[in-house]
mmCIF file of C-alpha atoms and ligand atoms in Angstrom:
data_model
loop_
_atom_site.group_PDB
_atom_site.id
_atom_site.type_symbol
_atom_site.label_atom_id
_atom_site.label_comp_id
_atom_site.label_asym_id
_atom_site.label_seq_id
_atom_site.Cartn_x
_atom_site.Cartn_y
_atom_site.Cartn_z
ATOM 1 C CA UNK R 119 54.585 46.539 -85.788
ATOM 2 C CA UNK R 120 58.317 45.792 -85.613
ATOM 3 C CA UNK R 121 59.392 43.459 -82.855
ATOM 4 C CA UNK R 122 63.005 44.335 -82.205
ATOM 5 C CA UNK R 123 63.636 41.074 -80.370
ATOM 6 C CA UNK R 124 63.246 39.158 -83.636
ATOM 7 C CA UNK R 125 66.045 38.787 -86.155
ATOM 8 C CA UNK R 126 65.147 40.773 -89.213
ATOM 9 C CA UNK R 127 64.719 37.796 -91.559
ATOM 10 C CA UNK R 128 61.371 38.572 -93.201
ATOM 11 C CA UNK R 129 59.989 41.491 -95.229
ATOM 12 C CA UNK R 130 56.609 41.249 -93.542
ATOM 13 C CA UNK R 131 53.266 42.576 -94.739
ATOM 14 C CA UNK R 132 51.698 45.193 -92.431
ATOM 15 C CA UNK R 133 49.175 42.785 -90.957
ATOM 16 C CA UNK R 134 48.907 40.450 -87.950
ATOM 17 C CA UNK R 135 46.371 37.639 -87.940
ATOM 18 C CA UNK R 136 44.658 36.496 -84.790
ATOM 19 C CA UNK R 137 42.399 33.682 -85.876
ATOM 20 C CA UNK R 138 41.118 31.785 -88.865
ATOM 21 C CA UNK R 139 38.052 29.871 -89.961
ATOM 22 C CA UNK R 140 37.975 27.818 -93.152
ATOM 23 C CA UNK R 141 39.441 29.953 -95.945
ATOM 24 C CA UNK R 142 39.131 33.142 -93.862
ATOM 25 C CA UNK R 143 41.674 34.920 -91.683
ATOM 26 C CA UNK R 144 40.894 37.686 -89.176
ATOM 27 C CA UNK R 145 43.421 40.339 -88.171
ATOM 28 C CA UNK R 146 43.868 42.142 -84.852
ATOM 29 C CA UNK R 147 41.311 44.747 -85.835
ATOM 30 C CA UNK R 148 38.781 42.050 -86.755
ATOM 31 C CA UNK R 149 39.091 42.662 -90.510
ATOM 32 C CA UNK R 150 38.332 39.543 -92.563
ATOM 33 C CA UNK R 151 40.606 38.309 -95.371
ATOM 34 C CA UNK R 152 40.018 35.557 -97.895
ATOM 35 C CA UNK R 153 43.227 33.562 -97.718
ATOM 36 C CA UNK R 154 44.777 32.757 -101.110
ATOM 37 C CA UNK R 155 48.154 31.960 -99.535
ATOM 38 C CA UNK R 156 47.292 29.243 -96.974
ATOM 39 C CA UNK R 157 50.527 29.831 -95.054
ATOM 40 C CA UNK R 158 52.382 29.259 -98.374
ATOM 41 C CA UNK R 159 50.566 26.134 -99.586
ATOM 42 C CA UNK R 160 50.303 24.662 -96.096
ATOM 43 C CA UNK R 161 46.780 25.047 -94.692
ATOM 44 C CA UNK R 162 44.996 23.053 -97.389
ATOM 45 C CA UNK R 163 42.147 22.106 -95.057
ATOM 46 C CA UNK R 164 41.746 25.769 -94.170
ATOM 47 C CA UNK R 165 42.016 27.219 -90.680
ATOM 48 C CA UNK R 166 40.628 25.757 -87.470
ATOM 49 C CA UNK R 167 39.364 22.607 -89.148
ATOM 50 C CA UNK R 168 37.158 21.069 -86.421
ATOM 51 C CA UNK R 169 38.097 17.439 -87.117
ATOM 52 C CA UNK R 170 41.813 18.245 -87.054
ATOM 53 C CA UNK R 171 41.412 20.378 -83.920
ATOM 54 C CA UNK R 172 39.677 17.483 -82.196
ATOM 55 C CA UNK R 173 42.453 15.042 -83.161
ATOM 56 C CA UNK R 174 45.111 17.522 -81.971
ATOM 57 C CA UNK R 175 43.414 17.900 -78.574
ATOM 58 C CA UNK R 176 42.930 14.175 -78.179
ATOM 59 C CA UNK R 177 46.553 13.371 -79.084
ATOM 60 C CA UNK R 178 47.850 16.140 -76.784
ATOM 61 C CA UNK R 179 45.953 14.489 -73.944
ATOM 62 C CA UNK R 180 47.335 11.065 -74.908
ATOM 63 C CA UNK R 181 51.000 11.310 -75.970
ATOM 64 C CA UNK R 182 52.984 14.055 -77.718
ATOM 65 C CA UNK R 183 56.589 12.900 -77.913
ATOM 66 C CA UNK R 184 58.754 9.903 -77.078
ATOM 67 C CA UNK R 185 61.834 10.259 -79.380
ATOM 68 C CA UNK R 186 62.714 7.489 -81.798
ATOM 69 C CA UNK R 187 64.061 5.191 -79.113
ATOM 70 C CA UNK R 188 61.151 2.786 -79.146
ATOM 71 C CA UNK R 189 58.591 1.926 -81.800
ATOM 72 C CA UNK R 190 56.068 4.621 -82.659
ATOM 73 C CA UNK R 191 52.952 2.963 -84.021
ATOM 74 C CA UNK R 192 51.463 6.190 -85.395
ATOM 75 C CA UNK R 193 54.725 6.803 -87.308
ATOM 76 C CA UNK R 194 54.514 3.324 -88.827
ATOM 77 C CA UNK R 195 50.888 4.005 -89.768
ATOM 78 C CA UNK R 196 51.779 7.342 -91.375
ATOM 79 C CA UNK R 197 54.659 5.770 -93.320
ATOM 80 C CA UNK R 198 52.279 3.159 -94.688
ATOM 81 C CA UNK R 199 49.640 5.748 -95.613
ATOM 82 C CA UNK R 200 52.179 7.908 -97.483
ATOM 83 C CA UNK R 201 53.875 4.979 -99.200
ATOM 84 C CA UNK R 202 50.493 3.735 -100.428
ATOM 85 C CA UNK R 203 49.406 7.167 -101.659
ATOM 86 C CA UNK R 204 52.667 7.672 -103.544
ATOM 87 C CA UNK R 205 53.385 4.101 -104.696
ATOM 88 C CA UNK R 206 56.711 4.127 -102.854
ATOM 89 C CA UNK R 207 58.234 1.621 -100.405
ATOM 90 C CA UNK R 208 59.694 3.304 -97.315
ATOM 91 C CA UNK R 209 59.421 6.634 -95.521
ATOM 92 C CA UNK R 210 61.625 8.671 -93.226
ATOM 93 C CA UNK R 211 59.394 10.968 -91.185
ATOM 94 C CA UNK R 212 60.864 14.327 -90.249
ATOM 95 C CA UNK R 213 59.768 17.884 -89.452
ATOM 96 C CA UNK R 214 60.301 20.381 -92.264
ATOM 97 C CA UNK R 215 60.738 20.521 -95.990
ATOM 98 C CA UNK R 216 64.429 21.352 -95.769
ATOM 99 C CA UNK R 217 64.994 18.334 -93.526
ATOM 100 C CA UNK R 218 63.175 16.061 -95.972
ATOM 101 C CA UNK R 219 65.426 17.424 -98.735
ATOM 102 C CA UNK R 220 68.505 16.876 -96.564
ATOM 103 C CA UNK R 221 67.429 13.257 -96.158
ATOM 104 C CA UNK R 222 67.133 12.955 -99.966
ATOM 105 C CA UNK R 223 70.688 14.351 -100.382
ATOM 106 C CA UNK R 224 72.030 11.848 -97.882
ATOM 107 C CA UNK R 225 70.225 8.965 -99.588
ATOM 108 C CA UNK R 226 71.686 10.039 -102.951
ATOM 109 C CA UNK R 227 75.227 10.334 -101.601
ATOM 110 C CA UNK R 228 75.096 7.022 -99.751
ATOM 111 C CA UNK R 229 73.588 5.345 -102.802
ATOM 112 C CA UNK R 230 76.543 6.717 -104.793
ATOM 113 C CA UNK R 231 79.095 5.533 -102.255
ATOM 114 C CA UNK R 232 77.442 2.114 -102.402
ATOM 115 C CA UNK R 233 78.198 2.111 -106.133
ATOM 116 C CA UNK R 234 81.851 2.926 -105.437
ATOM 117 C CA UNK R 235 81.587 6.613 -106.342
ATOM 118 C CA UNK R 236 83.739 8.671 -103.954
ATOM 119 C CA UNK R 237 82.357 12.123 -104.870
ATOM 120 C CA UNK R 238 78.699 11.598 -105.785
ATOM 121 C CA UNK R 239 76.993 14.557 -107.481
ATOM 122 C CA UNK R 240 73.354 15.602 -107.754
ATOM 123 C CA UNK R 241 71.954 17.321 -110.835
ATOM 124 C CA UNK R 242 69.643 20.237 -109.965
ATOM 125 C CA UNK R 243 67.678 22.779 -111.983
ATOM 126 C CA UNK R 244 68.130 26.465 -112.598
ATOM 127 C CA UNK R 245 65.453 28.449 -110.748
ATOM 128 C CA UNK R 246 65.076 25.735 -108.111
ATOM 129 C CA UNK R 247 64.118 26.225 -104.486
ATOM 130 C CA UNK R 248 64.646 23.412 -101.996
ATOM 131 C CA UNK R 249 64.856 25.193 -98.630
ATOM 132 C CA UNK R 250 67.200 27.198 -96.442
ATOM 133 C CA UNK R 251 69.763 24.846 -94.932
ATOM 134 C CA UNK R 252 73.279 25.162 -96.363
ATOM 135 C CA UNK R 253 72.855 22.066 -98.522
ATOM 136 C CA UNK R 254 69.387 23.155 -99.648
ATOM 137 C CA UNK R 255 70.530 26.660 -100.664
ATOM 138 C CA UNK R 256 73.489 25.096 -102.460
ATOM 139 C CA UNK R 257 71.019 23.051 -104.528
ATOM 140 C CA UNK R 258 68.747 26.072 -105.063
ATOM 141 C CA UNK R 259 69.091 28.898 -107.571
ATOM 142 C CA UNK R 260 72.155 31.106 -107.058
ATOM 143 C CA UNK R 261 71.463 34.695 -106.080
ATOM 144 C CA UNK R 262 70.112 36.203 -102.885
ATOM 145 C CA UNK R 263 69.497 32.796 -101.295
ATOM 146 C CA UNK R 264 73.197 32.004 -101.407
ATOM 147 C CA UNK R 265 74.693 35.493 -101.033
ATOM 148 C CA UNK R 266 76.911 35.762 -97.989
ATOM 149 C CA UNK R 267 76.817 32.073 -97.161
ATOM 150 C CA UNK R 268 79.815 30.679 -99.011
ATOM 151 C CA UNK R 269 81.450 28.222 -98.938
ATOM 152 C CA UNK R 270 78.448 26.331 -100.196
ATOM 153 C CA UNK R 271 77.997 22.574 -100.052
ATOM 154 C CA UNK R 272 79.735 20.944 -102.999
ATOM 155 C CA UNK R 273 78.417 18.320 -105.326
ATOM 156 C CA UNK R 274 75.605 19.956 -107.283
ATOM 157 C CA UNK R 275 75.517 20.265 -111.064
ATOM 158 C CA UNK R 276 73.057 22.845 -112.403
ATOM 159 C CA UNK R 277 71.168 22.484 -115.669
ATOM 160 C CA UNK R 278 68.339 24.524 -117.249
ATOM 161 C CA UNK R 279 64.810 23.599 -116.103
ATOM 162 C CA UNK R 280 62.557 21.882 -118.656
ATOM 163 C CA UNK R 281 65.455 20.695 -120.801
ATOM 164 C CA UNK R 282 65.631 16.895 -120.659
ATOM 165 C CA UNK R 283 68.544 16.827 -123.128
ATOM 166 C CA UNK R 284 70.594 18.975 -120.727
ATOM 167 C CA UNK R 285 70.017 16.400 -117.968
ATOM 168 C CA UNK R 286 71.008 13.537 -120.289
ATOM 169 C CA UNK R 287 74.118 15.442 -121.359
ATOM 170 C CA UNK R 288 75.044 16.139 -117.714
ATOM 171 C CA UNK R 289 74.587 12.462 -116.836
ATOM 172 C CA UNK R 290 76.810 11.528 -119.795
ATOM 173 C CA UNK R 291 79.454 14.112 -118.895
ATOM 174 C CA UNK R 292 79.535 13.305 -115.163
ATOM 175 C CA UNK R 293 79.809 9.573 -114.440
ATOM 176 C CA UNK R 294 79.772 10.522 -110.732
ATOM 177 C CA UNK R 295 76.255 12.034 -111.011
ATOM 178 C CA UNK R 296 74.040 9.761 -108.953
ATOM 179 C CA UNK R 297 70.731 11.625 -108.823
ATOM 180 C CA UNK R 298 68.559 14.275 -110.430
ATOM 181 C CA UNK R 299 66.517 16.504 -108.124
ATOM 182 C CA UNK R 300 63.776 18.900 -109.166
ATOM 183 C CA UNK R 301 60.345 20.328 -108.424
ATOM 184 C CA UNK R 302 57.520 19.258 -110.782
ATOM 185 C CA UNK R 303 56.392 22.893 -110.579
ATOM 186 C CA UNK R 304 58.907 25.485 -109.445
ATOM 187 C CA UNK R 305 56.967 27.343 -106.772
ATOM 188 C CA UNK R 306 59.327 29.975 -105.381
ATOM 189 C CA UNK R 307 60.867 30.107 -108.854
ATOM 190 C CA UNK R 308 57.661 31.652 -110.251
ATOM 191 C CA UNK R 309 55.092 28.830 -110.662
ATOM 192 C CA UNK R 310 56.965 27.309 -113.607
ATOM 193 C CA UNK R 311 55.451 24.013 -114.734
ATOM 194 C CA UNK R 312 57.392 21.022 -115.995
ATOM 195 C CA UNK R 313 56.558 20.736 -119.707
ATOM 196 C CA UNK R 314 54.546 17.701 -120.749
ATOM 197 C CA UNK R 315 56.857 14.714 -121.119
ATOM 198 C CA UNK R 316 59.762 16.316 -119.238
ATOM 199 C CA UNK R 317 59.484 14.210 -116.085
ATOM 200 C CA UNK R 318 58.967 11.035 -118.120
ATOM 201 C CA UNK R 319 62.088 11.823 -120.148
ATOM 202 C CA UNK R 320 64.037 12.377 -116.928
ATOM 203 C CA UNK R 321 62.801 9.040 -115.586
ATOM 204 C CA UNK R 322 64.158 7.323 -118.714
ATOM 205 C CA UNK R 323 67.476 9.222 -118.540
ATOM 206 C CA UNK R 324 67.925 8.256 -114.873
ATOM 207 C CA UNK R 325 67.161 4.620 -115.681
ATOM 208 C CA UNK R 326 69.787 4.618 -118.431
ATOM 209 C CA UNK R 327 72.418 5.876 -115.963
ATOM 210 C CA UNK R 328 71.345 4.095 -112.751
ATOM 211 C CA UNK R 329 70.735 7.531 -111.286
ATOM 212 C CA UNK R 330 67.971 8.302 -108.795
ATOM 213 C CA UNK R 331 65.089 10.505 -109.887
ATOM 214 C CA UNK R 332 64.277 12.645 -106.840
ATOM 215 C CA UNK R 333 61.200 14.865 -106.920
ATOM 216 C CA UNK R 334 60.625 17.704 -104.480
ATOM 217 C CA UNK R 335 56.850 17.625 -103.977
ATOM 218 C CA UNK R 336 56.992 19.754 -100.848
ATOM 219 C CA UNK R 337 54.833 22.459 -102.397
ATOM 220 C CA UNK R 338 53.122 20.481 -105.177
ATOM 221 C CA UNK R 339 52.202 17.428 -103.099
ATOM 222 C CA UNK R 340 49.194 16.504 -100.960
ATOM 223 C CA UNK R 341 46.481 17.137 -103.547
ATOM 224 C CA UNK R 342 47.427 20.712 -104.429
ATOM 225 C CA UNK R 343 47.701 20.149 -108.176
ATOM 226 C CA UNK R 344 44.674 17.878 -108.526
ATOM 227 C CA UNK R 345 46.538 14.616 -107.826
ATOM 228 C CA UNK R 346 47.935 13.430 -104.519
ATOM 229 C CA UNK R 347 51.362 14.195 -105.988
ATOM 230 C CA UNK R 348 52.012 16.326 -109.037
ATOM 231 C CA UNK R 349 54.107 13.773 -110.920
ATOM 232 C CA UNK R 350 51.058 11.465 -110.924
ATOM 233 C CA UNK R 351 49.733 13.570 -113.807
ATOM 234 C CA UNK R 352 52.448 11.701 -115.730
ATOM 235 C CA UNK R 353 52.339 8.057 -114.589
ATOM 236 C CA UNK R 354 55.645 7.051 -116.217
ATOM 237 C CA UNK R 355 57.576 9.547 -114.105
ATOM 238 C CA UNK R 356 57.485 7.809 -110.736
ATOM 239 C CA UNK R 357 60.512 8.949 -108.724
ATOM 240 C CA UNK R 358 62.922 6.864 -106.652
ATOM 241 C CA UNK R 359 62.904 9.481 -103.900
ATOM 242 C CA UNK R 360 60.261 12.069 -103.112
ATOM 243 C CA UNK R 361 59.934 14.769 -100.464
ATOM 244 C CA UNK R 362 56.667 15.872 -98.863
ATOM 245 C CA UNK R 363 56.029 18.580 -96.243
ATOM 246 C CA UNK R 364 53.920 21.767 -96.089
ATOM 247 C CA UNK R 365 50.278 20.591 -96.350
ATOM 248 C CA UNK R 366 51.007 17.228 -94.736
ATOM 249 C CA UNK R 367 50.493 18.777 -91.295
ATOM 250 C CA UNK R 368 48.172 21.654 -92.260
ATOM 251 C CA UNK R 369 50.471 23.914 -90.187
ATOM 252 C CA UNK R 370 51.934 21.459 -87.662
ATOM 253 C CA UNK R 371 55.532 20.717 -88.783
ATOM 254 C CA UNK R 372 55.702 17.222 -90.268
ATOM 255 C CA UNK R 373 57.504 16.091 -93.407
ATOM 256 C CA UNK R 374 58.633 12.924 -95.120
ATOM 257 C CA UNK R 375 61.239 11.604 -97.490
ATOM 258 C CA UNK R 376 59.827 8.616 -99.383
ATOM 259 C CA UNK R 377 61.897 6.147 -101.364
ATOM 260 C CA UNK R 378 61.626 2.944 -103.333
ATOM 261 C CA UNK R 379 63.973 0.361 -104.827
ATOM 262 C CA UNK R 380 67.637 0.603 -103.885
ATOM 263 C CA UNK R 381 67.074 4.099 -102.453
ATOM 264 C CA UNK R 382 64.648 2.737 -99.856
ATOM 265 C CA UNK R 383 67.278 0.747 -97.981
ATOM 266 C CA UNK R 384 70.483 2.809 -98.078
ATOM 267 C CA UNK R 385 69.840 4.460 -94.711
ATOM 268 C CA UNK R 386 70.518 2.149 -91.783
ATOM 269 C CA UNK R 387 70.600 2.611 -87.988
ATOM 270 C CA UNK R 388 73.065 5.389 -87.215
ATOM 271 C CA UNK R 389 73.100 6.977 -90.665
ATOM 272 C CA UNK R 390 70.241 9.426 -90.097
ATOM 273 C CA UNK R 391 67.846 10.572 -87.405
ATOM 274 C CA UNK R 392 65.930 13.379 -85.723
ATOM 275 C CA UNK R 393 64.763 14.150 -82.193
ATOM 276 C CA UNK R 394 61.342 15.535 -83.046
ATOM 277 C CA UNK R 395 60.641 13.813 -86.359
ATOM 278 C CA UNK R 396 57.775 11.350 -86.437
ATOM 279 C CA UNK R 397 56.407 12.105 -82.974
ATOM 280 C CA UNK R 398 53.064 10.521 -82.112
ATOM 281 C CA UNK R 399 51.585 14.029 -82.154
ATOM 282 C CA UNK R 400 52.860 15.041 -85.616
ATOM 283 C CA UNK R 401 51.945 11.662 -87.095
ATOM 284 C CA UNK R 402 48.420 11.735 -85.664
ATOM 285 C CA UNK R 403 48.017 15.170 -87.265
ATOM 286 C CA UNK R 404 49.309 13.994 -90.655
ATOM 287 C CA UNK R 405 47.143 10.867 -90.590
ATOM 288 C CA UNK R 406 44.109 13.000 -89.800
ATOM 289 C CA UNK R 407 45.002 15.402 -92.624
ATOM 290 C CA UNK R 408 45.249 12.533 -95.118
ATOM 291 C CA UNK R 409 41.951 11.029 -93.943
ATOM 292 C CA UNK R 410 40.213 14.400 -94.087
ATOM 293 C CA UNK R 411 41.586 15.161 -97.558
ATOM 294 C CA UNK R 412 40.398 11.761 -98.745
ATOM 295 C CA UNK R 413 36.967 12.256 -97.187
ATOM 296 C CA UNK R 414 36.578 15.640 -98.890
ATOM 297 C CA UNK R 415 37.996 14.268 -102.165
ATOM 298 C CA UNK R 416 40.388 17.215 -102.217
ATOM 299 C CA UNK R 417 42.471 16.147 -105.232
ATOM 300 C CA UNK R 418 39.384 16.306 -107.485
ATOM 301 C CA UNK R 419 38.112 19.461 -105.776
ATOM 302 C CA UNK R 420 41.494 21.184 -106.217
ATOM 303 C CA UNK R 421 41.494 20.308 -109.910
ATOM 304 C CA UNK R 422 37.978 21.716 -110.383
ATOM 305 C CA UNK R 423 38.560 24.916 -108.447
ATOM 306 C CA UNK R 424 41.968 25.404 -110.075
ATOM 307 C CA UNK R 425 40.411 25.210 -113.529
ATOM 308 C CA UNK R 426 37.708 27.632 -112.441
ATOM 309 C CA UNK R 427 40.281 30.072 -111.025
ATOM 310 C CA UNK R 428 42.451 30.041 -114.144
ATOM 311 C CA UNK R 429 39.511 30.304 -116.530
ATOM 312 C CA UNK R 430 38.081 33.289 -114.667
ATOM 313 C CA UNK R 431 41.467 35.002 -114.528
ATOM 314 C CA UNK R 432 41.889 34.417 -118.251
ATOM 315 C CA UNK R 433 38.430 35.770 -118.998
ATOM 316 C CA UNK R 434 38.887 38.860 -116.823
ATOM 317 C CA UNK R 435 42.415 39.614 -118.027
ATOM 318 C CA UNK R 436 42.076 38.841 -121.720
ATOM 319 C CA UNK R 437 44.014 41.365 -123.767
ATOM 320 C CA UNK R 438 45.604 43.007 -120.700
ATOM 321 C CA UNK R 439 49.103 43.991 -121.783
ATOM 322 C CA UNK R 440 50.325 43.888 -118.193
ATOM 323 C CA UNK R 441 49.884 40.101 -118.075
ATOM 324 C CA UNK R 442 52.629 37.916 -119.530
ATOM 325 C CA UNK R 443 51.131 34.564 -118.576
ATOM 326 C CA UNK R 444 48.498 32.842 -116.482
ATOM 327 C CA UNK R 445 49.578 29.295 -115.667
ATOM 328 C CA UNK R 446 49.181 26.576 -113.119
ATOM 329 C CA UNK R 447 47.926 23.164 -112.249
ATOM 330 C CA UNK R 448 45.100 22.561 -109.795
ATOM 331 C CA UNK R 449 45.184 25.193 -107.074
ATOM 332 C CA UNK R 450 48.773 26.245 -107.699
ATOM 333 C CA UNK R 451 48.340 29.212 -109.987
ATOM 334 C CA UNK R 452 50.722 31.920 -111.129
ATOM 335 C CA UNK R 453 49.997 35.202 -112.888
ATOM 336 C CA UNK R 454 53.172 36.652 -114.351
ATOM 337 C CA UNK R 455 53.182 40.390 -114.982
ATOM 338 C CA UNK R 456 55.513 42.503 -117.087
ATOM 339 C CA UNK R 457 56.237 44.623 -113.995
ATOM 340 C CA UNK R 458 56.227 44.372 -110.215
ATOM 341 C CA UNK R 459 53.077 42.870 -108.698
ATOM 342 C CA UNK R 460 53.525 44.492 -105.310
ATOM 343 C CA UNK R 461 50.766 47.051 -106.028
ATOM 344 C CA UNK R 462 48.387 44.155 -106.751
ATOM 345 C CA UNK R 463 49.247 42.584 -103.413
ATOM 346 C CA UNK R 464 48.572 45.872 -101.601
ATOM 347 C CA UNK R 465 45.295 46.326 -103.515
ATOM 348 C CA UNK R 466 44.169 42.776 -102.685
ATOM 349 C CA UNK R 467 44.989 43.143 -98.996
ATOM 350 C CA UNK R 468 43.000 46.355 -98.944
ATOM 351 C CA UNK R 469 40.091 44.471 -100.531
ATOM 352 C CA UNK R 470 40.401 41.665 -97.984
ATOM 353 C CA UNK R 471 42.121 39.038 -100.124
ATOM 354 C CA UNK R 472 45.531 37.766 -99.094
ATOM 355 C CA UNK R 473 47.850 36.920 -101.984
ATOM 356 C CA UNK R 474 51.536 36.143 -102.336
ATOM 357 C CA UNK R 475 54.056 37.499 -104.823
ATOM 358 C CA UNK R 476 57.206 35.663 -105.804
ATOM 359 C CA UNK R 477 60.037 36.939 -108.007
ATOM 360 C CA UNK R 478 58.489 40.393 -107.611
ATOM 361 C CA UNK R 479 56.350 39.987 -110.752
ATOM 362 C CA UNK R 480 54.582 36.636 -110.273
ATOM 363 C CA UNK R 481 51.354 36.478 -108.248
ATOM 364 C CA UNK R 482 51.245 33.040 -106.665
ATOM 365 C CA UNK R 483 47.798 31.793 -105.683
ATOM 366 C CA UNK R 484 47.848 28.749 -103.396
ATOM 367 C CA UNK R 485 44.600 28.997 -101.409
ATOM 368 C CA UNK R 486 43.242 26.351 -99.050
ATOM 369 C CA UNK R 487 41.996 23.456 -101.189
ATOM 370 C CA UNK R 488 38.577 23.621 -99.536
ATOM 371 C CA UNK R 489 37.591 26.917 -101.205
ATOM 372 C CA UNK R 490 34.133 27.020 -102.769
ATOM 373 C CA UNK R 491 32.995 28.534 -106.076
ATOM 374 C CA UNK R 492 32.199 31.929 -104.614
ATOM 375 C CA UNK R 493 35.577 32.199 -102.874
ATOM 376 C CA UNK R 494 37.418 31.081 -106.010
ATOM 377 C CA UNK R 495 35.620 33.738 -108.049
ATOM 378 C CA UNK R 496 36.336 36.411 -105.443
ATOM 379 C CA UNK R 497 40.068 35.649 -105.521
ATOM 380 C CA UNK R 498 40.105 35.832 -109.339
ATOM 381 C CA UNK R 499 38.087 39.046 -109.395
ATOM 382 C CA UNK R 500 40.157 40.897 -106.815
ATOM 383 C CA UNK R 501 43.430 39.845 -108.467
ATOM 384 C CA UNK R 502 42.108 40.882 -111.886
ATOM 385 C CA UNK R 503 40.788 44.203 -110.519
ATOM 386 C CA UNK R 504 44.181 44.888 -108.914
ATOM 387 C CA UNK R 505 46.086 44.151 -112.102
ATOM 388 C CA UNK R 506 43.715 46.227 -114.216
ATOM 389 C CA UNK R 507 43.809 49.130 -111.749
ATOM 390 C CA UNK R 508 47.627 49.155 -111.969
ATOM 391 C CA UNK R 509 47.515 48.912 -115.766
ATOM 392 C CA UNK R 510 45.131 51.905 -115.955
ATOM 393 C CA UNK R 511 47.674 54.088 -114.113
ATOM 394 C CA UNK R 512 50.462 53.452 -116.611
HETATM 395 C C1 PLP S 178 59.706 23.104 -103.265
HETATM 396 C C2 PLP S 178 60.150 23.387 -101.867
HETATM 397 N N1 PLP S 178 61.119 22.646 -101.326
HETATM 398 C C3 PLP S 178 61.553 22.852 -100.063
HETATM 399 C C4 PLP S 178 61.010 23.856 -99.287
HETATM 400 C C5 PLP S 178 61.516 24.074 -97.888
HETATM 401 O O1 PLP S 178 60.564 23.710 -96.959
HETATM 402 P P1 PLP S 178 60.642 24.267 -95.447
HETATM 403 O O2 PLP S 178 60.416 25.730 -95.503
HETATM 404 O O3 PLP S 178 59.543 23.516 -94.724
HETATM 405 O O4 PLP S 178 61.989 23.898 -94.932
HETATM 406 C C6 PLP S 178 60.002 24.666 -99.813
HETATM 407 C C7 PLP S 178 59.436 25.773 -99.024
HETATM 408 O O5 PLP S 178 58.875 26.708 -99.519
HETATM 409 C C8 PLP S 178 59.560 24.425 -101.135
HETATM 410 O O6 PLP S 178 58.615 25.169 -101.708
#
């Protein structure tokens, strides 16, 4: 199934999907798969949502793109909706996660320059993943992401994840550190959750140093963890800057960098922009996604189904020596194995359940948030069967 006209950038699974319906995907041969990947935490409303499809058609017949030369009322409406959901003040609407992160970097640097700091630095976490642009890989975990791409972008200080004292020490040691950036749950890094109190401690440390707390909610946002945004599990951890993407468009590229306080006003005409970002089309999609998620009460549903998924996995895998940990929050669930999970992925695909593996040994389950009880149980059962089958062969 190799297409030699494509650059060889992905290690693809041997499958090609043709259509989807709710939490189901159908391949070229018509085989049905229960989707526990959702385009990597993107299609939270599932596939071919009829309300979204209707809005897409209507907007395509009305207006797709104008560029940010005049006012875009749907962009203003989306900014307001996001700001209200997140308790922030202003939004920059863009296209992809990496672009939202780039906007956050630029806000942090300009905020630093405004404070008279010539070489502003951003504190980032070990194991982080923030995207694939040069700046984003420079902020992400060293290793294969960065290999071959030096010189990297300067100005990042790396500290261990889940160690608030390390962040405080870095802020003390580097008076030019102007921001702290991290994911509330490291997704690509292996579904690693911020420990209770960690984000709140970082908020306090940033306040003590006039540094910006910047949270990357690209994967954890938009109801996935049982709240609109993951940090809302810990109310005293509200960030100054926050990035959103992935599920915001349910598959149509749309992203946002939200800010409040001093961070909300550092960008001015000429300091940042995008051709495609915030088009009437993308904003209509995102507004429809938010409305639909609200109507379906997806934050509460994700919390319920996530608990169900984890409890069933725990029950089925109790005592299995192949399992190091089952963890997660809402419908962002990781099962860490002692060995490679690639056999489990192959087993699941064979059984008609699509799962994702990160770090080779962590099964990452990020299904559409609309999944029902039966689908949740099927995902847990097939994953457990796959793990147990592999364990039996050892
Ligand atoms: C936490 C996080 N940040 C940033 C990104 C980059 O987003 P995109 O692929 O839309 O550029 C991702 C993508 O997986 C992500 O998970």
